[in-house]
């Protein structure tokens, strides 16, 4: 168990993470987001004792050994920067690293976050596609993004949504656009909301990510320092990070995955790793799925549906109907991705987790542009590869 409580006192990211920043280096993006968070907390950079930062992987940036580079760019050397490379889960992992660093008593103030840069070199698509067990899949022509399509098709076939697939995906995608339209930092901010019919005839029925570049960060402090920097701290209640093989075959049979109570009926449409991760995080936080007021999940094609079920928000096979019935809307049973998610806010792989955290931070302080009334507990679920990495982080305002 961790020795002391940890609070988030500030969180920020570079606006419109689903767009490119050709004229900025990754260092400039990191500094922009970090100094925005520092300014909001009225904190001097030299108060930062350590940094935990993530990015998709060294192949993505073509720049190795980034820790000292980030410390130097932030102007805080010789304070250390610890790095994580966990695909789309990278900044969720760096957040958990920062949490452990403060909770353990080793540091009192840690800046954590992540970044994604995709326009600095020609091989980005090839590098990001290799987030797999390469010798068994990617080198044979299939990537983790293909796995999302396979999982979505299996989900709809397995749970009786034949003929309604486009309705579910378009309804989900439209709700993400509704949230994003009202979120100034979102990529689709202010854009007109297409009709369901238009979305049903668009790419992936409107459920495709808005790819881009961004950096985001949060500042974590020991509880006794929280009110020095903010009147409305948000606390980390519990978190978990789990991992299984990237190889898709293990979604059907994985003899190395050990966790009590996992369903025997698995496959691409049931993520055992995600279920285990949520259960571990909930136990640490002392909550159940019924306690969640607002949530953020990884949304690409049917992944959002599968993750909602993994988190216990819906029963198996029920997430599609939950979406169609308005369950994820602001006045629904559980508002989901209230900043627009990866579809509306934007998807910048290395900082996706911090984008989640920033919106939950706003929600639990009563400052979201799509505010959930009385929100007290927020949960981030994030994945990397095809659910090879899983992160669940539980936050509360008390």
XYZ file of C-alpha atoms in Angstrom:
398
model
C 0.000 0.000 0.000
C 1.162 3.532 -0.696
C 2.135 5.554 2.351
C 0.367 8.839 1.643
C -2.323 10.409 -0.504
C -1.431 12.181 -3.717
C -3.251 15.169 -5.207
C -3.418 16.638 -8.702
C -3.124 20.411 -8.449
C -2.931 21.276 -12.153
C -3.330 19.648 -15.567
C -3.043 21.012 -19.098
C -2.393 20.001 -22.695
C -1.627 21.706 -25.977
C -4.939 22.518 -27.714
C -6.456 20.469 -30.542
C -4.507 17.210 -30.077
C -6.034 15.797 -33.251
C -4.159 18.289 -35.447
C -0.533 18.577 -36.542
C 2.033 20.982 -35.072
C 4.522 21.033 -37.913
C 6.192 24.229 -36.719
C 6.838 22.948 -33.181
C 9.425 20.470 -31.955
C 8.476 17.922 -29.337
C 10.513 19.904 -26.807
C 8.531 23.058 -27.539
C 5.248 21.169 -27.131
C 6.363 19.740 -23.788
C 7.418 23.156 -22.520
C 4.130 24.727 -23.667
C 1.965 22.226 -21.778
C 4.210 22.104 -18.702
C 4.425 25.858 -18.295
C 0.656 26.175 -18.734
C 0.184 23.728 -15.854
C 2.831 25.495 -13.762
C 1.200 28.873 -14.368
C -2.230 27.571 -13.366
C -0.757 26.256 -10.097
C 1.312 29.425 -9.528
C 4.313 27.143 -9.184
C 7.939 27.950 -10.075
C 9.585 25.357 -12.369
C 12.333 24.802 -9.800
C 9.749 23.468 -7.362
C 9.430 20.393 -9.597
C 11.584 17.704 -7.988
C 11.236 15.066 -10.715
C 9.432 14.344 -13.969
C 7.777 11.202 -15.349
C 7.040 11.472 -19.073
C 5.835 9.099 -21.753
C 5.876 8.765 -25.519
C 4.752 6.032 -27.879
C 8.266 4.651 -28.399
C 11.723 5.644 -29.533
C 10.950 4.685 -33.129
C 8.172 7.273 -33.160
C 10.365 10.226 -32.221
C 13.623 8.915 -33.724
C 15.192 10.411 -30.632
C 16.569 8.205 -27.857
C 17.384 8.788 -24.202
C 14.908 11.623 -23.804
C 14.970 12.031 -20.023
C 17.834 14.545 -19.706
C 16.614 16.370 -22.820
C 13.234 16.989 -21.193
C 14.772 18.090 -17.878
C 16.932 20.563 -19.789
C 14.051 21.858 -21.931
C 11.973 22.504 -18.811
C 14.855 24.312 -17.145
C 14.925 22.069 -14.088
C 18.226 20.159 -14.442
C 19.590 18.199 -12.652
C 16.113 17.026 -11.588
C 15.574 13.607 -13.210
C 13.051 12.689 -15.887
C 11.897 9.070 -15.903
C 10.518 7.828 -19.237
C 7.797 5.359 -20.198
C 7.105 3.867 -23.619
C 3.813 1.984 -23.546
C 2.145 2.826 -26.858
C -1.128 4.738 -26.353
C -0.927 4.018 -22.611
C 2.417 5.799 -22.202
C 1.215 8.872 -20.314
C -1.146 6.774 -18.189
C 1.925 4.816 -17.131
C 3.952 7.970 -16.499
C 1.054 9.282 -14.385
C 1.130 6.097 -12.329
C 4.910 6.374 -12.037
C 4.522 9.929 -10.755
C 1.845 8.809 -8.317
C 4.111 6.118 -6.885
C 7.047 8.535 -6.677
C 5.034 10.938 -4.522
C 3.040 8.356 -2.571
C 6.244 6.571 -1.549
C 7.660 9.733 -0.015
C 10.641 9.859 -2.374
C 9.405 13.123 -3.907
C 6.859 15.749 -2.865
C 6.202 17.348 -6.275
C 6.328 15.515 -9.619
C 5.315 16.642 -13.096
C 4.039 13.764 -15.224
C 2.725 13.531 -18.756
C 3.408 12.505 -22.322
C 3.710 13.696 -25.904
C 3.234 12.564 -29.486
C 5.009 13.914 -32.579
C 4.191 12.462 -35.984
C 5.270 15.019 -38.599
C 9.016 15.038 -37.976
C 9.823 11.977 -40.098
C 8.460 9.875 -42.937
C 8.139 6.497 -41.211
C 5.579 7.382 -38.529
C 2.849 5.075 -39.853
C 5.258 2.150 -40.049
C 6.604 2.701 -36.542
C 3.223 3.112 -34.877
C 1.955 0.020 -36.674
C 4.636 -2.081 -35.011
C 2.943 -1.883 -31.594
C 2.484 -5.632 -31.800
C 4.234 -8.975 -31.400
C 5.950 -8.151 -34.675
C 7.360 -11.507 -35.750
C 3.930 -13.134 -35.444
C 1.688 -10.427 -36.893
C 3.089 -7.094 -38.087
C 5.841 -8.664 -40.188
C 3.091 -10.793 -41.743
C 0.979 -7.779 -42.694
C -1.386 -7.155 -39.782
C -1.176 -4.411 -37.148
C -2.858 -3.579 -33.848
C -5.149 -1.150 -35.676
C -6.424 -4.109 -37.723
C -7.130 -5.840 -34.416
C -9.608 -3.113 -33.488
C -11.536 -3.816 -36.691
C -11.511 -7.566 -35.975
C -12.675 -6.991 -32.404
C -15.457 -4.649 -33.514
C -16.742 -7.140 -36.081
C -16.614 -9.958 -33.524
C -18.419 -7.859 -30.918
C -21.325 -7.033 -33.203
C -21.620 -10.617 -34.488
C -21.275 -12.232 -31.079
C -23.778 -10.063 -29.251
C -26.574 -9.805 -31.797
C -26.077 -6.387 -33.364
C -26.280 -7.587 -36.971
C -27.827 -4.818 -39.063
C -27.335 -2.228 -36.299
C -23.549 -1.876 -36.425
C -23.592 1.459 -38.230
C -26.260 2.824 -35.881
C -24.148 2.045 -32.798
C -20.880 3.428 -34.184
C -22.497 6.557 -35.635
C -24.403 7.264 -32.408
C -21.206 6.931 -30.386
C -19.253 9.086 -32.835
C -21.965 11.738 -32.933
C -22.019 12.021 -29.145
C -18.254 12.525 -29.161
C -18.701 15.370 -31.645
C -21.419 16.937 -29.484
C -19.066 16.997 -26.505
C -16.137 18.264 -28.587
C -18.190 21.050 -30.148
C -18.461 22.623 -26.693
C -14.836 21.992 -25.588
C -12.463 24.819 -26.653
C -9.336 22.637 -26.450
C -10.873 19.878 -28.609
C -9.940 19.387 -32.253
C -13.590 19.417 -33.379
C -14.494 22.440 -31.245
C -17.175 24.571 -32.867
C -17.658 22.223 -35.818
C -21.198 21.452 -37.041
C -22.644 18.145 -35.840
C -23.340 15.772 -38.767
C -26.568 13.805 -38.862
C -26.534 10.100 -38.067
C -27.143 9.319 -41.733
C -24.088 11.316 -42.782
C -21.933 9.605 -40.156
C -23.226 6.149 -41.085
C -21.897 6.751 -44.598
C -18.534 8.171 -43.491
C -15.244 6.456 -42.626
C -15.795 3.869 -39.876
C -19.314 5.282 -39.424
C -17.884 8.338 -37.680
C -15.919 6.378 -35.081
C -12.410 6.998 -36.446
C -9.877 8.797 -34.285
C -8.750 12.340 -35.049
C -4.978 11.707 -35.246
C -2.538 14.411 -34.281
C 0.255 15.791 -32.125
C 0.182 17.100 -28.576
C 1.805 17.203 -25.181
C -0.003 17.114 -21.870
C 0.962 17.022 -18.224
C -0.345 16.977 -14.674
C 1.341 18.144 -11.492
C 1.163 15.731 -8.558
C 1.926 16.728 -4.978
C 1.777 15.163 -1.547
C -1.569 15.797 0.141
C -0.147 18.171 2.741
C 0.991 20.526 -0.052
C -2.180 20.442 -2.136
C -3.866 23.569 -0.784
C -0.693 25.574 -1.253
C -1.294 25.376 -5.009
C -5.067 25.074 -5.421
C -8.341 25.417 -3.555
C -9.756 22.403 -5.405
C -7.306 19.484 -5.449
C -8.270 16.182 -7.044
C -7.018 13.029 -5.356
C -5.748 9.741 -6.775
C -7.906 7.044 -5.171
C -6.319 4.040 -6.839
C -4.730 2.887 -10.068
C -3.578 -0.243 -11.854
C -1.476 -1.111 -14.885
C -1.567 -4.598 -16.391
C 0.001 -6.234 -19.425
C -0.394 -9.286 -21.632
C 1.169 -10.388 -24.912
C 0.581 -8.209 -27.963
C -0.060 -11.394 -29.968
C -3.722 -11.500 -30.970
C -3.954 -15.275 -30.539
C -3.639 -14.905 -26.783
C -7.006 -13.137 -26.709
C -8.519 -16.582 -27.263
C -6.136 -18.623 -25.115
C -3.561 -17.150 -22.763
C -2.032 -19.677 -20.349
C 0.182 -17.001 -18.767
C -2.718 -14.714 -17.708
C -3.577 -15.377 -14.070
C -6.324 -13.409 -12.338
C -9.193 -14.863 -10.281
C -12.670 -14.721 -11.739
C -11.833 -13.916 -15.358
C -14.494 -15.056 -17.852
C -13.811 -18.275 -19.714
C -15.654 -16.958 -22.770
C -12.963 -14.691 -24.163
C -11.826 -13.526 -27.591
C -11.220 -10.240 -29.355
C -14.552 -8.857 -28.130
C -13.932 -9.590 -24.432
C -10.777 -8.070 -22.954
C -9.659 -10.196 -20.009
C -6.695 -7.892 -19.416
C -8.983 -4.858 -19.179
C -11.323 -6.652 -16.784
C -8.422 -7.602 -14.512
C -7.026 -4.062 -14.581
C -10.351 -2.497 -13.601
C -10.882 -4.955 -10.762
C -7.421 -4.255 -9.319
C -7.871 -0.473 -9.518
C -11.383 -0.558 -8.035
C -10.173 -2.677 -5.119
C -7.360 -0.216 -4.381
C -9.778 2.708 -4.610
C -12.497 1.039 -2.549
C -15.179 1.544 -5.204
C -17.372 -0.429 -7.581
C -18.486 0.496 -11.080
C -21.757 1.809 -9.612
C -19.823 4.575 -7.827
C -18.475 6.123 -11.051
C -19.953 9.498 -11.977
C -17.966 10.205 -15.155
C -15.520 8.132 -17.203
C -12.965 8.364 -19.983
C -12.232 5.351 -22.206
C -10.155 4.614 -25.289
C -12.530 4.988 -28.234
C -11.693 3.603 -31.660
C -14.333 1.663 -33.585
C -15.866 -0.753 -31.055
C -13.105 -0.447 -28.448
C -15.158 1.975 -26.383
C -17.967 -0.589 -26.153
C -15.629 -3.382 -25.080
C -13.929 -1.184 -22.482
C -17.259 -0.011 -21.025
C -18.117 -3.645 -20.398
C -14.645 -4.410 -19.041
C -15.119 -1.584 -16.512
C -18.467 -2.958 -15.376
C -20.440 0.010 -16.717
C -22.548 -2.421 -18.763
C -23.087 -6.154 -18.784
C -21.506 -8.290 -21.491
C -22.925 -7.416 -24.896
C -24.997 -4.511 -23.552
C -22.782 -1.517 -24.384
C -24.168 -1.090 -27.894
C -27.720 -0.728 -26.608
C -26.449 1.495 -23.775
C -25.081 3.886 -26.405
C -28.216 3.764 -28.568
C -30.380 4.553 -25.526
C -28.363 7.684 -24.678
C -26.461 6.212 -21.750
C -23.208 8.053 -22.529
C -24.816 11.476 -23.056
C -24.479 14.271 -20.513
C -27.960 13.497 -19.154
C -27.452 9.744 -19.535
C -26.721 7.004 -17.044
C -22.936 7.518 -17.225
C -21.503 10.439 -19.238
C -18.498 9.170 -21.169
C -15.575 11.015 -22.791
C -17.119 14.387 -22.022
C -14.325 16.230 -23.852
C -15.104 14.345 -27.067
C -12.613 11.528 -26.557
C -10.128 10.488 -29.213
C -12.826 10.936 -31.855
C -13.760 14.526 -31.023
C -11.036 15.923 -28.780
C -8.261 14.232 -30.729
C -5.833 11.342 -30.439
C -2.144 11.927 -29.740
C -0.884 8.498 -28.759
C 1.870 9.321 -26.275
C -0.304 11.680 -24.221
C -3.766 10.082 -24.471
C -3.830 9.147 -20.792
C -3.107 12.693 -19.640
C -5.850 13.974 -21.937
C -8.183 11.687 -19.951
C -6.805 12.932 -16.647
C -7.150 16.590 -17.647
C -10.850 16.220 -18.443
C -11.520 14.285 -15.226
C -9.580 16.941 -13.299
C -11.875 19.582 -14.796
C -14.987 17.520 -14.086
C -14.140 16.862 -10.448
C -13.431 20.571 -9.905
C -16.743 21.541 -11.519
C -14.948 23.256 -14.414
C -15.681 21.078 -17.446
C -17.283 22.591 -20.519
C -19.687 19.627 -20.390
C -20.063 19.457 -16.624
C -21.589 16.389 -14.980
C -23.636 17.693 -12.072
C -22.285 16.588 -8.701
C -19.430 14.523 -10.158
C -17.348 13.080 -7.312
C -15.587 10.018 -8.755
C -14.037 9.818 -12.220
C -12.286 6.882 -13.866
C -9.852 6.755 -16.783
C -9.468 3.505 -18.718
C -6.737 3.511 -21.334
C -5.156 0.826 -23.466
C -2.145 0.376 -25.715
C -1.551 -1.954 -28.623
C -4.696 -4.048 -28.803
C -5.293 -4.043 -25.034
C -1.832 -5.487 -24.404
C -1.310 -2.552 -22.041
C -4.169 -1.520 -19.779
C -4.400 1.329 -17.309
C -7.236 2.234 -14.959
C -6.955 5.341 -12.759
C -9.588 6.319 -10.186
C -9.825 9.974 -9.110
C -12.057 11.778 -6.621
C -12.528 15.263 -5.234
C -12.585 14.145 -1.605
